[in-house]
XYZ file of C-alpha atoms in Angstrom:
703
model
C -97.572 31.695 -27.458
C -98.670 32.458 -31.004
C -97.087 33.809 -33.943
C -98.194 36.272 -36.522
C -97.614 36.107 -40.346
C -93.903 37.479 -39.976
C -93.143 34.589 -37.698
C -92.489 36.825 -34.663
C -93.284 35.098 -31.229
C -95.967 37.071 -29.374
C -96.244 36.661 -25.494
C -99.840 36.295 -24.231
C -101.117 37.046 -20.744
C -102.200 34.006 -18.677
C -105.767 35.265 -18.129
C -106.513 35.645 -22.032
C -109.515 33.417 -22.882
C -108.659 33.233 -26.587
C -105.283 33.650 -28.633
C -104.745 36.848 -30.297
C -104.886 35.035 -33.579
C -108.402 33.969 -32.882
C -109.673 37.530 -32.034
C -111.675 39.382 -34.516
C -112.797 43.110 -34.329
C -115.280 43.821 -36.886
C -117.970 46.424 -37.803
C -121.303 45.905 -39.441
C -121.806 48.756 -41.811
C -124.427 49.630 -44.725
C -126.979 52.083 -45.926
C -130.039 52.632 -43.668
C -132.381 49.679 -43.615
C -130.056 47.324 -45.299
C -130.446 44.929 -42.341
C -127.341 45.562 -40.294
C -128.927 45.324 -36.887
C -131.085 42.446 -37.887
C -127.966 40.663 -38.957
C -126.138 41.471 -35.669
C -129.179 40.158 -33.791
C -129.027 36.863 -35.513
C -125.228 36.705 -34.922
C -125.776 37.239 -31.140
C -128.502 34.416 -31.258
C -126.443 31.826 -33.084
C -123.318 32.648 -30.741
C -125.609 31.997 -27.663
C -125.370 35.486 -26.464
C -129.154 36.089 -26.711
C -131.662 33.342 -26.268
C -134.309 34.864 -28.377
C -134.361 37.117 -31.434
C -134.796 40.682 -31.216
C -136.460 42.465 -34.090
C -135.896 46.001 -35.269
C -139.520 46.516 -36.435
C -140.722 45.428 -32.945
C -138.310 47.701 -31.085
C -136.680 44.671 -29.362
C -133.274 44.725 -31.035
C -130.538 44.370 -28.437
C -128.171 46.699 -30.301
C -130.879 49.434 -30.848
C -131.130 49.985 -27.085
C -131.725 53.755 -27.276
C -135.576 54.748 -27.013
C -134.918 57.110 -30.127
C -133.630 53.978 -32.035
C -136.520 51.840 -30.988
C -139.160 54.317 -31.874
C -137.550 55.232 -35.319
C -136.613 51.779 -36.357
C -133.021 52.813 -37.080
C -129.605 52.698 -35.501
C -128.328 55.994 -34.164
C -125.290 55.224 -31.945
C -122.855 52.560 -32.656
C -123.146 49.724 -30.187
C -120.406 47.249 -29.125
C -120.825 43.618 -28.061
C -118.689 40.396 -27.873
C -119.487 36.848 -28.813
C -117.699 33.518 -29.410
C -117.837 31.335 -32.598
C -115.925 28.070 -33.063
C -113.235 29.222 -30.475
C -112.904 32.675 -32.085
C -113.800 35.612 -30.139
C -115.604 38.383 -32.262
C -115.840 41.904 -31.040
C -118.712 43.506 -33.063
C -119.755 47.234 -33.516
C -123.075 47.740 -35.111
C -122.934 51.157 -36.843
C -125.688 53.521 -38.039
C -126.746 53.756 -41.693
C -128.224 57.286 -41.593
C -125.979 59.925 -43.108
C -126.601 62.262 -40.117
C -124.733 59.774 -37.960
C -121.831 59.081 -40.143
C -119.493 60.183 -37.407
C -120.410 57.086 -35.509
C -119.300 55.082 -38.594
C -116.057 56.973 -38.686
C -114.881 56.497 -35.237
C -115.885 52.848 -35.175
C -113.876 52.042 -38.343
C -110.939 53.767 -36.896
C -110.468 51.024 -34.219
C -111.724 48.033 -36.145
C -109.579 45.347 -38.156
C -112.250 44.214 -40.576
C -115.804 45.015 -41.616
C -118.840 43.250 -43.036
C -120.705 45.445 -45.662
C -124.294 44.757 -45.864
C -126.147 45.451 -49.151
C -129.823 45.011 -50.032
C -130.425 42.144 -52.420
C -133.146 44.477 -54.165
C -131.576 47.946 -54.053
C -127.891 46.827 -54.409
C -125.311 49.717 -53.566
C -127.179 52.543 -52.097
C -125.988 56.080 -51.324
C -124.831 55.475 -47.690
C -123.203 52.372 -48.754
C -120.813 54.437 -50.969
C -120.080 56.684 -47.907
C -119.237 53.966 -45.530
C -117.262 52.005 -48.095
C -115.099 55.066 -48.721
C -114.549 55.573 -44.856
C -113.491 51.886 -44.682
C -111.188 52.117 -47.606
C -109.579 55.211 -45.953
C -108.547 53.206 -42.911
C -107.305 50.359 -45.139
C -109.913 47.890 -43.669
C -110.621 44.599 -45.301
C -114.297 44.029 -46.131
C -116.662 41.022 -46.818
C -119.709 41.820 -48.521
C -123.105 40.284 -47.496
C -125.927 40.693 -49.926
C -128.982 40.505 -47.508
C -132.784 40.103 -48.214
C -132.528 37.517 -50.838
C -136.019 36.573 -49.981
C -137.525 39.846 -51.164
C -139.398 40.544 -54.414
C -136.932 41.797 -56.775
C -133.736 40.419 -55.119
C -131.020 39.963 -57.580
C -127.676 38.637 -56.399
C -125.657 39.081 -59.694
C -126.946 42.679 -60.016
C -125.867 43.527 -56.625
C -122.348 42.015 -57.160
C -122.127 43.981 -60.260
C -123.237 47.130 -58.457
C -120.403 46.724 -55.996
C -117.868 46.239 -58.699
C -119.080 49.167 -60.885
C -120.102 51.814 -58.042
C -117.595 50.910 -55.429
C -114.815 50.000 -57.930
C -114.059 46.869 -55.820
C -112.828 43.373 -56.944
C -116.060 41.653 -55.907
C -115.889 37.943 -55.963
C -118.645 35.720 -54.956
C -117.733 32.856 -52.742
C -121.420 31.800 -52.449
C -124.380 31.665 -54.795
C -128.084 31.732 -53.719
C -130.219 28.614 -54.148
C -133.435 30.192 -55.573
C -134.469 33.807 -55.214
C -137.263 36.035 -53.750
C -140.003 33.629 -52.391
C -138.190 30.423 -53.455
C -134.857 31.462 -51.545
C -134.049 28.203 -49.930
C -130.147 28.424 -49.005
C -126.630 29.084 -50.473
C -124.016 27.144 -52.381
C -120.517 27.226 -50.748
C -118.251 27.602 -53.831
C -114.968 26.644 -51.939
C -116.460 23.377 -50.558
C -118.977 22.858 -53.471
C -121.905 22.126 -51.258
C -125.360 23.453 -50.782
C -126.411 24.695 -47.286
C -130.042 24.762 -46.192
C -131.448 26.404 -43.000
C -134.046 24.599 -41.105
C -137.040 27.041 -40.336
C -138.376 25.097 -37.452
C -135.515 26.141 -35.015
C -134.931 29.641 -36.699
C -132.142 28.519 -38.985
C -129.934 27.104 -36.240
C -129.884 23.576 -37.825
C -127.860 23.515 -41.177
C -128.621 20.719 -43.652
C -125.659 20.172 -46.121
C -126.193 18.592 -49.499
C -125.038 18.297 -53.013
C -125.141 21.260 -55.584
C -128.612 21.464 -57.069
C -128.503 19.926 -60.583
C -129.773 23.131 -62.242
C -126.885 25.059 -60.693
C -123.913 22.699 -61.480
C -122.676 24.650 -64.564
C -123.314 28.118 -62.948
C -121.310 26.898 -59.743
C -118.349 25.665 -61.926
C -118.154 28.941 -63.785
C -118.269 30.874 -60.580
C -115.514 28.731 -58.973
C -113.349 28.894 -62.004
C -113.861 32.781 -61.758
C -112.826 32.677 -58.111
C -109.703 30.825 -58.862
C -108.934 33.231 -61.809
C -109.183 36.280 -59.333
C -106.924 34.636 -56.717
C -104.440 33.533 -59.380
C -103.879 37.234 -60.179
C -102.735 38.035 -56.660
C -101.217 34.626 -55.480
C -98.353 32.811 -57.366
C -99.403 29.376 -56.005
C -102.887 29.676 -57.175
C -101.567 30.884 -60.502
C -99.619 27.719 -60.805
C -102.579 25.712 -59.997
C -104.667 27.650 -62.558
C -102.133 27.333 -65.368
C -101.731 23.460 -64.741
C -105.575 23.117 -64.632
C -105.411 21.757 -61.118
C -108.092 22.133 -58.558
C -106.961 23.696 -55.379
C -108.165 22.055 -52.165
C -110.756 24.007 -50.001
C -107.711 24.458 -47.510
C -105.548 26.108 -50.285
C -108.627 28.253 -51.471
C -109.087 29.607 -47.959
C -105.339 30.336 -47.334
C -105.111 32.089 -50.592
C -108.493 33.978 -50.093
C -107.544 35.162 -46.575
C -104.369 36.715 -47.833
C -106.170 38.467 -50.687
C -108.899 39.862 -48.277
C -106.196 40.982 -45.606
C -104.263 42.809 -48.416
C -107.497 44.379 -49.725
C -107.233 42.779 -53.191
C -110.393 40.829 -53.068
C -113.801 41.431 -51.631
C -115.503 38.127 -51.011
C -119.360 38.262 -51.556
C -121.779 36.031 -49.574
C -125.604 36.091 -49.420
C -128.494 35.347 -47.341
C -131.721 36.573 -45.680
C -130.993 37.753 -42.024
C -134.651 38.280 -41.319
C -135.506 34.747 -42.559
C -132.538 33.256 -40.694
C -130.403 32.036 -43.588
C -126.822 32.490 -44.425
C -125.786 34.008 -41.155
C -123.609 30.958 -39.753
C -121.656 30.690 -42.998
C -120.883 34.617 -42.711
C -119.625 33.960 -39.233
C -117.333 31.136 -40.560
C -115.955 33.644 -43.245
C -115.445 36.246 -40.731
C -113.369 33.923 -38.604
C -111.545 32.434 -41.623
C -110.984 35.487 -43.792
C -110.886 38.717 -41.934
C -107.673 39.787 -40.014
C -106.790 39.309 -36.483
C -105.003 42.032 -34.307
C -101.786 40.226 -35.174
C -102.194 41.110 -39.079
C -101.968 44.675 -38.189
C -98.530 44.238 -36.584
C -97.126 47.745 -36.702
C -98.936 50.408 -34.711
C -97.599 53.776 -35.742
C -97.687 56.811 -33.549
C -95.658 59.718 -32.457
C -93.750 60.825 -29.196
C -95.893 63.281 -27.407
C -92.731 65.147 -26.336
C -90.658 65.225 -29.318
C -93.130 64.566 -32.147
C -90.821 61.865 -33.636
C -92.304 58.671 -35.253
C -92.530 55.675 -32.819
C -93.934 52.215 -33.252
C -95.592 49.761 -31.094
C -96.383 46.041 -31.602
C -99.340 44.015 -30.754
C -99.034 41.653 -27.668
C -100.018 41.612 -24.044
C -96.375 41.910 -22.906
C -95.759 45.154 -24.877
C -96.160 48.640 -23.282
C -99.705 49.638 -22.854
C -101.303 51.746 -25.694
C -105.115 52.312 -26.402
C -107.168 54.749 -28.381
C -110.333 56.490 -27.055
C -112.863 56.241 -29.869
C -116.217 57.213 -28.059
C -117.654 58.656 -25.015
C -121.174 57.956 -23.676
C -123.135 59.649 -20.973
C -124.880 57.127 -18.835
C -127.650 58.620 -16.582
C -126.888 56.294 -13.770
C -123.185 55.641 -13.934
C -121.589 58.717 -15.471
C -119.192 59.127 -18.370
C -118.350 55.743 -20.113
C -115.074 55.946 -22.078
C -114.820 53.261 -24.977
C -111.204 52.337 -26.123
C -109.381 49.972 -28.310
C -106.283 48.208 -26.837
C -103.774 48.152 -29.482
C -100.727 46.637 -27.222
C -100.286 45.861 -23.746
C -102.717 45.047 -21.013
C -104.772 47.359 -18.789
C -105.820 46.539 -15.126
C -108.286 47.929 -12.948
C -106.907 50.578 -10.700
C -103.684 51.049 -13.209
C -102.405 54.638 -13.734
C -101.962 55.541 -17.498
C -100.715 58.553 -19.341
C -103.222 60.667 -21.517
C -100.900 61.505 -24.343
C -102.870 64.811 -25.178
C -102.770 66.397 -21.652
C -99.680 64.942 -20.320
C -101.463 63.941 -17.305
C -101.901 60.635 -15.463
C -105.357 59.239 -15.008
C -106.470 56.213 -12.998
C -108.562 53.441 -14.712
C -111.603 52.754 -12.585
C -114.076 50.143 -13.399
C -113.331 48.185 -16.572
C -116.431 46.966 -18.589
C -116.983 44.560 -21.372
C -119.964 45.970 -23.282
C -122.907 44.289 -24.670
C -124.917 47.015 -26.168
C -126.087 48.847 -23.090
C -125.403 45.972 -20.825
C -122.188 45.613 -19.056
C -119.828 42.946 -17.622
C -117.158 43.999 -15.125
C -113.687 42.874 -16.026
C -110.361 42.950 -13.982
C -108.160 43.508 -17.007
C -108.348 43.944 -20.695
C -105.959 42.534 -23.212
C -104.268 43.496 -26.349
C -106.721 43.641 -29.327
C -109.861 44.026 -27.223
C -112.445 46.829 -27.218
C -113.921 47.927 -23.733
C -115.207 50.716 -21.658
C -114.005 52.263 -18.427
C -115.699 54.538 -15.819
C -114.249 57.264 -13.902
C -111.764 58.703 -16.404
C -111.737 62.515 -16.275
C -110.475 65.038 -18.830
C -110.498 62.290 -21.625
C -112.097 63.049 -25.013
C -112.577 61.209 -28.364
C -109.280 60.573 -29.940
C -107.116 60.632 -26.850
C -104.369 58.157 -26.530
C -104.073 56.398 -23.296
C -100.611 54.844 -22.808
C -97.976 53.523 -20.349
C -96.157 56.491 -18.623
C -92.887 54.717 -19.314
C -93.445 54.352 -22.945
C -95.437 57.343 -24.149
C -97.072 57.317 -27.700
C -99.677 59.396 -29.492
C -101.774 57.373 -31.877
C -103.485 58.887 -34.909
C -106.778 60.460 -33.810
C -110.246 60.078 -35.404
C -111.219 62.760 -38.014
C -114.814 64.024 -37.892
C -116.816 65.986 -40.519
C -117.812 69.573 -39.670
C -121.522 70.206 -38.739
C -123.620 71.436 -41.810
C -126.962 72.528 -40.029
C -127.624 74.927 -37.121
C -130.665 75.966 -35.090
C -131.204 78.276 -31.996
C -132.205 76.669 -28.916
C -133.330 78.131 -25.590
C -134.793 76.784 -22.346
C -138.746 76.941 -21.867
C -138.093 78.328 -18.458
C -135.490 80.625 -16.910
C -135.074 77.805 -14.047
C -133.853 75.224 -16.850
C -131.092 77.443 -18.167
C -128.186 76.025 -16.286
C -129.527 72.503 -16.694
C -129.709 72.903 -20.471
C -126.164 74.264 -20.809
C -124.890 71.323 -18.536
C -126.759 68.856 -20.826
C -125.562 70.532 -24.077
C -122.029 70.399 -22.787
C -122.349 66.556 -21.972
C -123.787 65.819 -25.453
C -121.181 67.964 -27.238
C -118.319 65.933 -25.270
C -119.983 62.686 -26.359
C -120.583 63.614 -29.981
C -117.698 65.400 -31.762
C -119.998 66.442 -34.607
C -122.393 68.283 -32.224
C -121.315 71.843 -31.492
C -122.628 74.391 -29.076
C -121.839 78.236 -29.269
C -123.271 81.586 -28.244
C -123.915 84.114 -31.103
C -122.348 87.267 -29.753
C -124.520 89.393 -31.997
C -127.920 87.893 -31.495
C -127.080 86.509 -28.052
C -128.676 83.153 -29.115
C -127.276 79.901 -28.102
C -126.777 78.086 -31.480
C -126.221 74.240 -31.804
C -124.831 72.678 -34.942
C -125.241 69.073 -36.246
C -124.913 66.992 -39.186
C -128.643 67.318 -40.192
C -132.288 67.645 -39.144
C -132.641 64.080 -37.781
C -129.434 64.616 -35.842
C -130.570 67.692 -34.153
C -134.206 66.309 -33.633
C -132.453 63.326 -31.676
C -130.303 65.755 -29.627
C -133.551 67.664 -28.698
C -135.339 64.373 -27.951
C -132.345 63.344 -25.869
C -132.454 66.721 -23.921
C -136.004 66.037 -22.870
C -135.844 62.269 -22.142
C -132.260 61.773 -20.524
C -131.702 65.169 -19.083
C -135.386 66.178 -18.330
C -134.862 69.505 -19.916
C -137.466 71.011 -22.277
C -136.273 73.435 -24.978
C -137.660 75.592 -27.723
C -135.768 75.343 -30.984
C -135.914 77.457 -34.052
C -133.715 78.577 -36.865
C -130.984 80.989 -35.921
C -131.138 84.726 -36.818
C -129.002 85.913 -39.695
C -126.504 88.453 -38.492
C -126.889 91.349 -41.197
C -124.899 94.550 -41.274
C -125.909 98.272 -42.114
C -123.855 100.438 -44.330
C -124.254 103.879 -46.052
C -124.935 104.742 -49.609
C -123.496 108.365 -49.908
C -121.359 110.798 -47.933
C -123.195 113.279 -45.658
C -122.733 115.650 -42.890
C -124.392 115.489 -39.397
C -124.542 117.949 -36.686
C -125.370 116.666 -33.140
C -125.977 118.959 -30.195
C -126.914 117.731 -26.718
C -127.881 120.286 -24.101
C -129.430 119.687 -20.770
C -130.266 122.217 -17.979
C -131.507 120.728 -14.757
C -131.139 123.777 -12.255
C -127.628 123.109 -11.338
C -124.664 122.100 -13.597
C -126.056 121.103 -17.005
C -124.798 119.058 -19.845
C -123.431 120.412 -23.131
C -121.923 118.783 -26.017
C -121.702 119.690 -29.836
C -120.181 117.601 -32.564
C -120.078 118.085 -36.452
C -118.799 115.020 -38.521
C -118.891 113.757 -42.026
C -119.486 110.144 -43.119
C -118.232 108.670 -46.406
C -118.966 105.043 -47.655
C -116.006 102.585 -48.090
C -115.491 99.229 -49.771
C -116.773 95.992 -48.402
C -114.557 94.818 -45.509
C -113.206 98.271 -44.547
C -115.126 98.235 -41.264
C -114.979 101.451 -39.426
C -112.170 104.299 -39.438
C -112.329 107.741 -37.679
C -110.238 110.653 -38.240
C -109.999 113.753 -35.825
C -109.773 116.961 -37.800
C -110.557 119.401 -35.039
C -108.437 122.536 -35.068
C -108.383 125.540 -32.795
C -109.566 123.802 -29.717
C -113.247 123.966 -30.474
C -113.519 120.667 -28.630
C -110.921 120.135 -25.946
C -108.527 117.128 -26.099
C -109.960 115.697 -22.947
C -113.239 114.938 -24.895
C -111.861 113.489 -28.203
C -111.798 109.928 -26.958
C -115.568 110.308 -25.723
C -116.488 111.466 -29.232
C -114.718 108.549 -30.879
C -116.352 106.252 -28.385
C -119.806 107.821 -29.128
C -119.268 107.090 -32.905
C -118.128 103.539 -32.294
C -120.656 102.419 -29.933
C -123.491 103.886 -31.947
C -122.018 101.948 -35.049
C -121.911 98.693 -33.084
C -125.637 99.064 -32.007
C -126.818 100.121 -35.605
C -128.791 103.055 -36.526
C -132.046 101.668 -38.046
C -132.239 97.930 -37.582
C -130.035 97.175 -34.875
C -127.478 95.338 -36.820
C -123.919 96.850 -36.712
C -122.916 99.766 -39.045
C -119.959 99.049 -41.085
C -117.652 99.960 -43.970
C -117.543 103.631 -43.567
C -115.115 106.561 -42.627
C -116.002 109.452 -40.323
C -114.212 112.753 -40.095
C -114.804 114.668 -36.872
C -114.854 118.329 -38.379
C -116.055 120.832 -35.671
C -118.110 121.428 -32.607
C -118.246 123.691 -29.608
C -118.170 123.237 -25.738
C -119.199 124.900 -22.423
C -116.488 125.659 -19.981
C -118.778 124.462 -17.069
C -121.547 122.135 -18.569
C -119.449 119.992 -20.935
C -118.573 116.370 -19.969
C -117.490 113.158 -21.598
C -121.054 111.862 -21.469
C -122.436 114.958 -23.308
C -119.817 114.710 -26.004
C -120.511 110.909 -26.337
C -124.085 111.451 -26.728
C -123.658 114.480 -29.350
C -121.280 112.413 -31.350
C -124.094 109.728 -31.473
C -126.695 112.222 -32.484
C -124.370 113.401 -35.226
C -123.670 110.149 -36.687
C -127.280 109.203 -36.750
C -128.313 112.367 -38.430
C -125.544 111.931 -41.070
C -126.407 108.268 -41.684
C -130.076 109.118 -42.296
C -129.049 111.780 -44.855
C -126.616 109.493 -46.498
C -129.212 106.585 -46.975
C -128.821 102.945 -45.474
C -128.385 99.700 -47.082
C -128.498 96.291 -45.566
C -125.758 93.811 -46.024
C -126.216 90.104 -45.824
C -123.531 87.385 -44.944
C -122.279 85.353 -48.091
C -121.070 81.851 -47.639
C -118.447 80.256 -49.868
C -119.669 76.867 -50.654
C -117.793 73.966 -52.114
C -119.977 70.954 -53.395
C -119.214 67.608 -54.833
C -122.152 65.852 -56.586
C -122.483 62.827 -59.152
C -122.480 64.193 -62.496
C -126.146 63.034 -63.285
C -127.334 65.350 -60.400
C -125.302 68.505 -61.510
C -128.267 70.170 -63.280
C -130.626 69.754 -60.324
C -127.961 71.092 -57.931
C -127.205 74.144 -60.202
C -130.936 74.863 -60.650
C -131.575 74.679 -56.827
C -128.513 76.983 -56.032
C -129.748 79.523 -58.549
C -133.175 79.622 -56.749
C -131.252 80.300 -53.628
C -129.698 83.311 -55.127
C -126.312 81.573 -55.497
C -123.616 82.703 -57.826
C -121.594 79.751 -59.188
C -117.958 80.710 -59.960
C -116.384 77.333 -60.877
C -117.621 73.931 -62.013
C -114.959 71.167 -62.514
C -115.934 67.796 -63.928
C -114.125 64.502 -63.067
C -115.122 61.039 -63.912
C -118.544 60.336 -62.407
C -118.196 63.521 -60.147
C -118.663 67.264 -60.524
C -117.218 69.730 -58.092
C -118.446 73.268 -57.765
C -117.733 76.515 -56.091
C -120.518 79.147 -55.324
C -121.256 82.017 -53.416
C -124.644 81.770 -51.609
C -126.395 84.182 -48.903
C -126.420 82.370 -45.574
C -130.031 83.136 -45.247
C -130.794 80.762 -48.142
C -128.657 77.832 -46.853
C -130.988 76.955 -43.816
C -132.215 73.228 -44.501
C -129.935 73.051 -47.457
C -128.349 69.821 -46.205
C -131.730 67.981 -46.270
C -132.471 69.416 -49.732
C -129.287 68.457 -51.183
C -129.461 64.992 -49.742
C -132.950 64.782 -51.527
C -131.737 65.949 -54.911
C -128.876 63.448 -54.905
C -129.961 60.753 -52.807
C -127.534 61.544 -50.199
C -124.536 61.203 -52.598
C -123.503 64.803 -52.622
C -121.423 66.590 -49.950
C -120.730 70.248 -49.383
C -119.066 72.726 -46.961
C -119.631 76.216 -46.362
C -117.628 79.086 -44.672
C -118.271 82.645 -44.281
C -116.895 84.841 -47.122
C -118.099 88.409 -47.120
C -120.966 90.692 -46.757
C -122.843 91.885 -49.796
C -125.865 94.331 -50.369
C -129.147 92.497 -49.729
C -131.863 92.682 -52.466
C -134.414 95.371 -51.743
C -137.176 92.515 -51.168
C -135.006 91.021 -48.427
C -134.305 94.428 -46.896
C -137.945 95.472 -46.942
C -138.966 92.160 -45.326
C -136.638 92.725 -42.427
C -137.451 96.345 -41.980
C -141.179 95.244 -41.883
C -140.546 93.300 -38.925
C -139.021 96.113 -36.998
């Protein structure tokens, strides 16, 4: 038995290795190249999961197991693993740092209880650091900050702490100070225990030597410890009493108060080290165990009843009804679909039937797997608070809730951003078409920010993602994993045609072939209408010059010709057609003849009226740091954008603009470059507007 903070007894299953109070579900998050994966590799080494160190730059990192990750030296997919430290079970998810893969961070944070935010000691808070920080705060996740790369030239611990306070508006409080910096970085000072820690380089930092605070740091340590006490006194009455009485709290009192402040989100402890040089990792593990929450600290698990929609609540514990959230799917080329899930309450056994709250159908749990990156360990049961994967689950997607059929619950799903970039894709050979669509379907199911659609107007298969790197990795995976080669290119813009003036058209179709011929004759008038009008037709035939039997054929001829376009092949829109007159032949007239005659009449009228090309215009909403606003506006002006609204807020500017779709291809990458990845935008179709003559001439020149 164990108890959570509210002193409620929680029953635990007999097979559980570690009490719930000693379980930690954490994520490692940061800007790209801040050292997340290197830190995770050191954690796995010091906890005994790995017996040798993997390096990102050598392509040997355990957590970067994908070929694409090893080649690029970056994390693309979030990898899960489990390790043990001082009788604590730590489930770790190493998340990507590149903005194109922010969805991997989003779904990982949804199921975690705490996070370690890694910052570069030289660069401090970088753009993607801000993004992942906002994501973590949105889910209310307590955070430890780790200032990495303290051995690098230009490393400045205090500047990094100041960056966290200023840019992230966090109450960053150091609980360590570095001993030396850059090439002289030797270890860290623990402010709570007031001792220096040095890491033996001969055994890759595994041996820790403890000693007194260096003499030249005594005053600095005293001031930093006083500041730590002041910060805790602001949120803890007992520490306030100690502070006012000028008493020195014991290390145990410090840790108890500090943990409460971290779990509540009032304080962000800051540690430091150099993961690559094997310094500072074990104290970080101690802090994870001592300060970050266990599943028991997230006691109330809120959801809704799938049938009634009413709010329901679950509690943590192995004896509670089973409830788990699916946060990731992964296609394994050898084993099939892996479904990753976090168990919030209850226990799941191999072979157990559970309810998918979204579909209302029962699914049977096949193999249960404990994941170590891409290595797997079979398990018979998974307990409350654990993260695991299963094979053989059908009709399950990201965000689904798996629960006990006797106690159904729908947990809050995962929110994903919409794709911002699209490209056209086609198989290199016709024989690969079916395999391409099957592979794209698998990838779309695995990655919620990757979308596939067929453009009904151009016939192209269009895939959408979060950026050029995202789509490049998709293409690479198609070739390596699914053995499908594909050509890609930017999709065609779906333009429209319209008329400039009113005009008449006279279409006559006569064919004589020796027997019964073909005869149809139609006179019509076209007039331009406002944008968005579409096509309207009015039949003004009087006196039976065209029999009623053929009226529908005449209208059909007009509509079919308008859909296919008159000159460019793009649909003809925003005009009105009046059917005025015509003639027929008692023997030779037919529906086909009148359909063709109407088409000829429309083409003649449109040619007389004059054609204009319309281009699709997108409504773009954009948020950017104020210092980049001028560059963003200048770039949008160069893209023929029309800015209609700019609103300035503290540190951030938001604008609304209308920009031609043709000018937005590649915009996500350009915007990222202009703002160092700090700006975000969304675009949606707004309307069609006349294209400039230069654009029109360029398109006509291709015909």
